PDB file of C-alpha atoms in Angstrom:
ATOM      1  CA  MET B   1     110.278 136.182 115.860  1.00 50.00           C
ATOM      2  CA  LEU B   2     112.353 133.593 114.046  1.00 55.00           C
ATOM      3  CA  ARG B   3     110.656 131.631 111.297  1.00 59.00           C
ATOM      4  CA  THR B   4     111.402 127.952 111.181  1.00 58.00           C
ATOM      5  CA  GLN B   5     112.455 126.756 107.748  1.00 58.00           C
ATOM      6  CA  PRO B   6     110.658 123.665 106.431  1.00 53.00           C
ATOM      7  CA  ILE B   7     112.795 120.557 106.498  1.00 60.00           C
ATOM      8  CA  LYS B   8     113.885 119.672 102.983  1.00 65.00           C
ATOM      9  CA  ARG B   9     113.903 115.924 102.509  1.00 76.00           C
ATOM     10  CA  ALA B  10     116.572 114.256 100.412  1.00 84.00           C
ATOM     11  CA  PRO B  11     115.378 113.068  96.992  1.00 91.00           C
ATOM     12  CA  ILE B  12     114.437 109.410  96.658  1.00 94.00           C
ATOM     13  CA  ALA B  13     117.501 107.615  95.289  1.00 95.00           C
ATOM     14  CA  VAL B  14     116.448 105.325  92.425  1.00 96.00           C
ATOM     15  CA  LEU B  15     118.324 102.474  90.758  1.00 97.00           C
ATOM     16  CA  LEU B  16     117.195 101.397  87.272  1.00 96.00           C
ATOM     17  CA  VAL B  17     117.819  97.890  85.912  1.00 96.00           C
ATOM     18  CA  ASP B  18     116.464  97.212  82.416  1.00 94.00           C
ATOM     19  CA  GLU B  19     118.017  95.637  79.332  1.00 92.00           C
ATOM     20  CA  LEU B  20     116.378  98.113  76.910  1.00 91.00           C
ATOM     21  CA  THR B  21     118.134 101.472  76.479  1.00 92.00           C
ATOM     22  CA  LEU B  22     114.862 103.081  75.415  1.00 90.00           C
ATOM     23  CA  VAL B  23     113.130 102.022  78.638  1.00 90.00           C
ATOM     24  CA  ARG B  24     116.060 103.042  80.852  1.00 91.00           C
ATOM     25  CA  ASP B  25     116.280 106.477  79.203  1.00 92.00           C
ATOM     26  CA  ALA B  26     112.519 107.043  79.447  1.00 91.00           C
ATOM     27  CA  LEU B  27     112.467 106.091  83.121  1.00 92.00           C
ATOM     28  CA  ALA B  28     115.556 108.144  83.946  1.00 92.00           C
ATOM     29  CA  ASP B  29     114.078 111.182  82.204  1.00 92.00           C
ATOM     30  CA  ALA B  30     110.708 110.776  83.944  1.00 89.00           C
ATOM     31  CA  LEU B  31     112.230 110.342  87.411  1.00 92.00           C
ATOM     32  CA  ASP B  32     115.094 112.834  87.276  1.00 87.00           C
ATOM     33  CA  HIS B  33     112.697 115.632  86.353  1.00 84.00           C
ATOM     34  CA  ARG B  34     110.941 115.241  89.708  1.00 89.00           C
ATOM     35  CA  ASP B  35     112.177 117.355  92.621  1.00 88.00           C
ATOM     36  CA  ASP B  36     111.783 114.432  95.015  1.00 92.00           C
ATOM     37  CA  MET B  37     113.649 111.792  92.956  1.00 94.00           C
ATOM     38  CA  HIS B  38     117.146 111.207  91.651  1.00 93.00           C
ATOM     39  CA  VAL B  39     118.545 108.301  89.603  1.00 95.00           C
ATOM     40  CA  VAL B  40     121.744 107.093  91.278  1.00 95.00           C
ATOM     41  CA  GLY B  41     122.545 104.050  89.139  1.00 95.00           C
ATOM     42  CA  VAL B  42     121.661 102.369  85.858  1.00 96.00           C
ATOM     43  CA  ALA B  43     122.314  98.800  84.707  1.00 96.00           C
ATOM     44  CA  ALA B  44     121.347  96.800  81.637  1.00 95.00           C
ATOM     45  CA  SER B  45     122.203  93.355  83.015  1.00 94.00           C
ATOM     46  CA  LEU B  46     123.186  91.393  86.103  1.00 94.00           C
ATOM     47  CA  SER B  47     126.857  91.748  85.176  1.00 95.00           C
ATOM     48  CA  GLU B  48     126.528  95.546  85.209  1.00 95.00           C
ATOM     49  CA  LEU B  49     124.591  95.625  88.461  1.00 94.00           C
ATOM     50  CA  PRO B  50     127.571  95.679  90.895  1.00 93.00           C
ATOM     51  CA  TRP B  51     128.938  98.783  89.166  1.00 92.00           C
ATOM     52  CA  ALA B  52     125.542 100.496  89.334  1.00 93.00           C
ATOM     53  CA  MET B  53     125.136  99.922  93.081  1.00 92.00           C
ATOM     54  CA  HIS B  54     127.905 102.277  94.210  1.00 90.00           C
ATOM     55  CA  GLU B  55     125.347 104.504  95.951  1.00 91.00           C
ATOM     56  CA  HIS B  56     122.584 103.350  98.290  1.00 93.00           C
ATOM     57  CA  PRO B  57     119.267 103.211  96.393  1.00 95.00           C
ATOM     58  CA  ASP B  58     116.044 103.829  98.266  1.00 95.00           C
ATOM     59  CA  VAL B  59     114.032 102.222  95.459  1.00 96.00           C
ATOM     60  CA  ALA B  60     115.065  99.982  92.558  1.00 96.00           C
ATOM     61  CA  ILE B  61     112.996  99.550  89.401  1.00 96.00           C
ATOM     62  CA  VAL B  62     113.981  96.151  88.003  1.00 95.00           C
ATOM     63  CA  ASP B  63     113.143  94.469  84.691  1.00 92.00           C
ATOM     64  CA  TYR B  64     111.999  90.871  85.178  1.00 89.00           C
ATOM     65  CA  SER B  65     113.743  89.670  81.989  1.00 88.00           C
ATOM     66  CA  LEU B  66     117.457  90.415  81.781  1.00 91.00           C
ATOM     67  CA  PRO B  67     119.938  89.132  79.153  1.00 92.00           C
ATOM     68  CA  ASP B  68     121.987  87.174  81.706  1.00 93.00           C
ATOM     69  CA  GLY B  69     119.391  86.295  84.320  1.00 89.00           C
ATOM     70  CA  THR B  70     116.097  87.422  85.805  1.00 89.00           C
ATOM     71  CA  GLY B  71     114.838  90.274  87.892  1.00 90.00           C
ATOM     72  CA  VAL B  72     114.580  87.798  90.759  1.00 88.00           C
ATOM     73  CA  ASP B  73     118.369  87.349  90.606  1.00 91.00           C
ATOM     74  CA  ALA B  74     118.802  91.121  90.493  1.00 93.00           C
ATOM     75  CA  CYS B  75     116.451  91.558  93.425  1.00 91.00           C
ATOM     76  CA  ARG B  76     118.504  89.172  95.540  1.00 89.00           C
ATOM     77  CA  GLN B  77     121.751  90.927  94.609  1.00 92.00           C
ATOM     78  CA  ILE B  78     120.358  94.336  95.463  1.00 94.00           C
ATOM     79  CA  ARG B  79     118.908  93.228  98.789  1.00 89.00           C
ATOM     80  CA  ALA B  80     122.163  91.467  99.681  1.00 90.00           C
ATOM     81  CA  ARG B  81     124.129  94.696  99.123  1.00 92.00           C
ATOM     82  CA  TRP B  82     121.485  97.185 100.310  1.00 92.00           C
ATOM     83  CA  PRO B  83     118.939  95.397 102.581  1.00 88.00           C
ATOM     84  CA  GLY B  84     116.917  98.568 103.056  1.00 88.00           C
ATOM     85  CA  ALA B  85     116.242  99.087  99.347  1.00 93.00           C
ATOM     86  CA  GLN B  86     112.656  98.657  98.186  1.00 92.00           C
ATOM     87  CA  ILE B  87     112.226  96.939  94.835  1.00 93.00           C
ATOM     88  CA  VAL B  88     109.518  97.260  92.201  1.00 93.00           C
ATOM     89  CA  MET B  89     109.572  94.699  89.394  1.00 91.00           C
ATOM     90  CA  LEU B  90     108.714  95.977  85.926  1.00 88.00           C
ATOM     91  CA  SER B  91     107.839  93.331  83.353  1.00 83.00           C
ATOM     92  CA  GLU B  92     105.942  92.319  80.257  1.00 80.00           C
ATOM     93  CA  GLN B  93     105.117  89.065  82.047  1.00 71.00           C
ATOM     94  CA  THR B  94     101.958  89.283  84.133  1.00 65.00           C
ATOM     95  CA  GLY B  95     101.462  85.607  84.979  1.00 68.00           C
ATOM     96  CA  GLU B  96     100.903  84.521  88.565  1.00 69.00           C
ATOM     97  CA  ALA B  97     104.141  82.520  88.755  1.00 71.00           C
ATOM     98  CA  ALA B  98     106.273  85.505  87.717  1.00 75.00           C
ATOM     99  CA  ILE B  99     104.540  87.853  90.162  1.00 78.00           C
ATOM    100  CA  LEU B 100     104.842  85.362  93.006  1.00 75.00           C
ATOM    101  CA  ALA B 101     108.546  84.742  92.275  1.00 77.00           C
ATOM    102  CA  ALA B 102     109.163  88.491  92.371  1.00 80.00           C
ATOM    103  CA  LEU B 103     107.372  88.918  95.694  1.00 76.00           C
ATOM    104  CA  GLN B 104     109.108  85.929  97.252  1.00 74.00           C
ATOM    105  CA  SER B 105     112.497  87.352  96.253  1.00 79.00           C
ATOM    106  CA  GLY B 106     111.738  90.477  98.275  1.00 80.00           C
ATOM    107  CA  ALA B 107     110.137  92.815  95.753  1.00 84.00           C
ATOM    108  CA  LEU B 108     107.562  95.177  97.207  1.00 82.00           C
ATOM    109  CA  GLY B 109     105.574  95.456  94.013  1.00 82.00           C
ATOM    110  CA  TYR B 110     105.076  94.336  90.431  1.00 85.00           C
ATOM    111  CA  LEU B 111     104.087  96.528  87.481  1.00 87.00           C
ATOM    112  CA  SER B 112     103.383  95.764  83.854  1.00 83.00           C
ATOM    113  CA  LYS B 113     105.573  97.506  81.281  1.00 83.00           C
ATOM    114  CA  GLY B 114     102.334  98.651  79.702  1.00 81.00           C
ATOM    115  CA  GLU B 115     101.721 101.045  82.594  1.00 82.00           C
ATOM    116  CA  HIS B 116     101.960 104.776  82.024  1.00 86.00           C
ATOM    117  CA  LEU B 117     105.144 106.480  83.251  1.00 87.00           C
ATOM    118  CA  SER B 118     103.091 108.411  85.804  1.00 88.00           C
ATOM    119  CA  THR B 119     102.132 105.061  87.374  1.00 88.00           C
ATOM    120  CA  VAL B 120     105.810 104.135  87.731  1.00 90.00           C
ATOM    121  CA  VAL B 121     106.560 107.527  89.274  1.00 91.00           C
ATOM    122  CA  ARG B 122     103.750 106.999  91.791  1.00 90.00           C
ATOM    123  CA  ALA B 123     105.017 103.472  92.469  1.00 91.00           C
ATOM    124  CA  VAL B 124     108.462 104.830  93.365  1.00 93.00           C
ATOM    125  CA  ARG B 125     106.879 107.118  95.978  1.00 92.00           C
ATOM    126  CA  ASP B 126     104.679 104.295  97.284  1.00 89.00           C
ATOM    127  CA  ALA B 127     107.624 101.912  97.529  1.00 90.00           C
ATOM    128  CA  HIS B 128     109.697 104.508  99.350  1.00 91.00           C
ATOM    129  CA  ALA B 129     106.847 104.877 101.850  1.00 87.00           C
ATOM    130  CA  GLY B 130     106.662 101.091 102.263  1.00 81.00           C
ATOM    131  CA  ARG B 131     103.319 100.688 100.522  1.00 78.00           C
ATOM    132  CA  PRO B 132     102.913  97.474  98.459  1.00 73.00           C
ATOM    133  CA  ILE B 133     102.490  98.018  94.709  1.00 77.00           C
ATOM    134  CA  VAL B 134     100.377  94.969  93.976  1.00 70.00           C
ATOM    135  CA  SER B 135      96.671  95.315  93.393  1.00 60.00           C
ATOM    136  CA  PRO B 136      94.215  93.219  95.410  1.00 56.00           C
ATOM    137  CA  GLU B 137      93.187  91.717  92.057  1.00 60.00           C
ATOM    138  CA  GLN B 138      96.757  90.498  91.458  1.00 65.00           C
ATOM    139  CA  LEU B 139      96.961  89.086  94.982  1.00 62.00           C
ATOM    140  CA  GLY B 140      93.653  87.326  94.415  1.00 59.00           C
ATOM    141  CA  ARG B 141      94.955  85.800  91.188  1.00 63.00           C
ATOM    142  CA  ILE B 142      98.057  84.574  93.022  1.00 64.00           C
ATOM    143  CA  ALA B 143      95.916  83.107  95.773  1.00 58.00           C
ATOM    144  CA  ARG B 144      93.690  81.286  93.286  1.00 58.00           C
ATOM    145  CA  TRP B 145      96.745  80.027  91.406  1.00 61.00           C
ATOM    146  CA  LEU B 146      98.294  78.725  94.611  1.00 56.00           C
ATOM    147  CA  GLY B 147      95.035  77.055  95.518  1.00 52.00           C
ATOM    148  CA  ALA B 148      94.856  75.391  92.109  1.00 51.00           C
ATOM    149  CA  THR B 149      98.460  74.152  92.091  1.00 48.00           C
ATOM    150  CA  GLU B 150      98.946  73.361  95.782  1.00 43.00           C
ATOM    151  CA  PRO B 151      95.852  71.751  97.315  1.00 38.00           C
ATOM    152  CA  ASP B 152      95.448  72.328 100.999  1.00 38.00           C
ATOM    153  CA  GLU B 153      97.141  69.718 103.144  1.00 36.00           C
ATOM    154  CA  GLN B 154      93.877  69.443 105.055  1.00 35.00           C
ATOM    155  CA  GLU B 155      92.045  68.296 101.918  1.00 34.00           C
ATOM    156  CA  ARG B 156      94.609  65.569 101.221  1.00 36.00           C
ATOM    157  CA  HIS B 157      94.961  64.484 104.862  1.00 37.00           C
ATOM    158  CA  PRO B 158      91.933  65.645 106.822  1.00 38.00           C
ATOM    159  CA  GLU B 159      92.679  66.206 110.499  1.00 39.00           C
ATOM    160  CA  PRO B 160      90.323  64.861 113.134  1.00 39.00           C
ATOM    161  CA  ALA B 161      88.121  67.415 114.809  1.00 38.00           C
ATOM    162  CA  PRO B 162      89.765  68.876 117.940  1.00 40.00           C
ATOM    163  CA  ALA B 163      88.718  67.394 121.228  1.00 40.00           C
ATOM    164  CA  SER B 164      86.216  69.324 123.314  1.00 38.00           C
ATOM    165  CA  GLY B 165      87.761  72.316 125.040  1.00 39.00           C
ATOM    166  CA  ARG B 166      90.773  72.522 122.711  1.00 36.00           C
ATOM    167  CA  HIS B 167      91.396  75.514 120.480  1.00 38.00           C
ATOM    168  CA  SER B 168      91.852  75.235 116.740  1.00 39.00           C
ATOM    169  CA  THR B 169      95.477  75.268 115.593  1.00 45.00           C
ATOM    170  CA  SER B 170      94.695  76.615 112.108  1.00 51.00           C
ATOM    171  CA  PRO B 171      96.431  79.895 111.172  1.00 53.00           C
ATOM    172  CA  HIS B 172      93.056  81.638 111.128  1.00 55.00           C
ATOM    173  CA  GLY B 173      92.191  80.449 114.599  1.00 57.00           C
ATOM    174  CA  ALA B 174      95.651  81.350 115.906  1.00 83.00           C
ATOM    175  CA  LEU B 175      95.370  85.007 114.836  1.00 86.00           C
ATOM    176  CA  THR B 176      93.976  87.397 117.409  1.00 89.00           C
ATOM    177  CA  ALA B 177      91.193  89.859 116.597  1.00 87.00           C
ATOM    178  CA  ARG B 178      93.709  92.717 116.459  1.00 91.00           C
ATOM    179  CA  GLU B 179      96.040  90.724 114.193  1.00 90.00           C
ATOM    180  CA  LEU B 180      93.124  90.031 111.853  1.00 88.00           C
ATOM    181  CA  ALA B 181      92.343  93.754 111.745  1.00 88.00           C
ATOM    182  CA  VAL B 182      95.978  94.521 110.900  1.00 89.00           C
ATOM    183  CA  LEU B 183      95.996  91.815 108.232  1.00 86.00           C
ATOM    184  CA  ARG B 184      92.863  93.215 106.602  1.00 81.00           C
ATOM    185  CA  SER B 185      94.464  96.666 106.482  1.00 81.00           C
ATOM    186  CA  LEU B 186      97.601  95.168 104.937  1.00 79.00           C
ATOM    187  CA  ALA B 187      95.420  93.521 102.296  1.00 72.00           C
ATOM    188  CA  ASN B 188      94.024  96.965 101.534  1.00 67.00           C
ATOM    189  CA  GLY B 189      97.541  98.220 100.814  1.00 66.00           C
ATOM    190  CA  HIS B 190      97.818 100.411 103.901  1.00 74.00           C
ATOM    191  CA  SER B 191     101.166 101.451 105.347  1.00 75.00           C
ATOM    192  CA  THR B 192     102.274 100.992 108.960  1.00 83.00           C
ATOM    193  CA  ARG B 193     101.426 104.624 109.700  1.00 84.00           C
ATOM    194  CA  GLN B 194      97.939 104.323 108.170  1.00 83.00           C
ATOM    195  CA  ILE B 195      97.179 101.125 110.100  1.00 87.00           C
ATOM    196  CA  ALA B 196      98.330 102.759 113.342  1.00 90.00           C
ATOM    197  CA  ALA B 197      96.013 105.700 112.721  1.00 90.00           C
ATOM    198  CA  GLU B 198      93.067 103.466 111.775  1.00 89.00           C
ATOM    199  CA  LEU B 199      93.393 101.225 114.813  1.00 92.00           C
ATOM    200  CA  ARG B 200      94.616 103.984 117.154  1.00 91.00           C
ATOM    201  CA  ILE B 201      97.730 102.118 118.187  1.00 93.00           C
ATOM    202  CA  ALA B 202     101.441 102.923 118.021  1.00 92.00           C
ATOM    203  CA  GLU B 203     103.405 102.156 114.844  1.00 89.00           C
ATOM    204  CA  GLY B 204     105.713  99.927 116.882  1.00 91.00           C
ATOM    205  CA  THR B 205     102.670  97.921 117.980  1.00 93.00           C
ATOM    206  CA  VAL B 206     101.618  97.524 114.341  1.00 92.00           C
ATOM    207  CA  ARG B 207     105.082  96.192 113.496  1.00 90.00           C
ATOM    208  CA  ARG B 208     104.886  93.672 116.355  1.00 93.00           C
ATOM    209  CA  HIS B 209     101.467  92.504 115.126  1.00 93.00           C
ATOM    210  CA  VAL B 210     102.843  92.120 111.577  1.00 90.00           C
ATOM    211  CA  GLU B 211     105.776  90.113 112.932  1.00 90.00           C
ATOM    212  CA  ALA B 212     103.355  87.840 114.791  1.00 92.00           C
ATOM    213  CA  ILE B 213     101.163  87.437 111.691  1.00 91.00           C
ATOM    214  CA  ARG B 214     104.154  86.462 109.555  1.00 87.00           C
ATOM    215  CA  GLY B 215     105.245  83.928 112.133  1.00 90.00           C
ATOM    216  CA  LYS B 216     101.801  82.342 112.478  1.00 89.00           C
ATOM    217  CA  LEU B 217     101.290  82.156 108.697  1.00 87.00           C
ATOM    218  CA  GLY B 218     104.840  80.888 108.123  1.00 85.00           C
ATOM    219  CA  VAL B 219     105.797  83.605 105.624  1.00 82.00           C
ATOM    220  CA  HIS B 220     108.647  86.101 105.311  1.00 77.00           C
ATOM    221  CA  THR B 221     107.123  89.281 103.894  1.00 73.00           C
ATOM    222  CA  ARG B 222     103.954  91.334 104.283  1.00 74.00           C
ATOM    223  CA  LEU B 223     102.875  90.582 100.739  1.00 69.00           C
ATOM    224  CA  GLU B 224     103.333  86.852 101.267  1.00 74.00           C
ATOM    225  CA  ALA B 225     101.181  87.209 104.394  1.00 79.00           C
ATOM    226  CA  VAL B 226      98.412  88.897 102.396  1.00 74.00           C
ATOM    227  CA  SER B 227      98.652  86.319  99.611  1.00 69.00           C
ATOM    228  CA  GLU B 228      98.463  83.480 102.127  1.00 75.00           C
ATOM    229  CA  ALA B 229      95.520  85.166 103.829  1.00 74.00           C
ATOM    230  CA  PHE B 230      93.620  85.270 100.527  1.00 66.00           C
ATOM    231  CA  ARG B 231      94.509  81.633  99.816  1.00 65.00           C
ATOM    232  CA  LEU B 232      93.261  80.517 103.222  1.00 70.00           C
ATOM    233  CA  HIS B 233      90.191  82.790 102.958  1.00 68.00           C
ATOM    234  CA  ILE B 234      91.230  84.616 106.122  1.00 72.00           C
ATOM    235  CA  VAL B 235      90.400  87.861 104.351  1.00 64.00           C
ATOM    236  CA  GLU B 236      88.075  88.344 101.426  1.00 53.00           C
ATOM    237  CA  LEU B 237      89.218  89.529  97.995  1.00 42.00           C
ATOM    238  CA  LEU B 238      88.946  93.308  97.834  1.00 41.00           C
ATOM    239  CA  PRO B 239      87.694  95.156  94.758  1.00 39.00           C
ATOM    240  CA  ALA B 240      90.469  96.160  92.327  1.00 35.00           C
TER     241      ALA B 240
END
């Protein structure tokens, strides 16, 4: 009887972008010593980034503060060259504006440079699996910040109550029960596969629900959808 050999998956290809040599070396050492990871490019600035992107990265760890730009600029460059790359921003800045800018530029997550290296290693695996690396606490802070700086249009220009028999046109009212369930799972940091298993539906169906949620909330990414859901109180803030 022939024994089937287990399928060996290719290591996660990682791109590192950080202005500090010490940080780059520490990250490269921590990641390259894992059997499931391999550093394929290193850059210290935006100007070096094109040369570091010769090989397709699965995940990029990007410093928010670069000598000739920001991590947001780097994120856009990486996604323009390799749209499938997942990006985790690494920064000393933990303010809401910086985190929101990173997420809006396409980053999947945001970590403080004070995190232990093991946390970064775990974040690389999570990013590769498509799991957001932003805590519910951070999303809640972003939501509160948005609420404080951008008052709801309804508060400034209250709409008349809908006529009898008409449905509400608010984003909350427009979401179906299944879409709300998917959104709550997204807010809990669950991947497409996990949501499919929880709700007992196909992964393709989950993706269609996510697409519909993004369209109804007027956002571009899953994390923006979760942030908007917190801001609009569609889902409650989860414990950190």
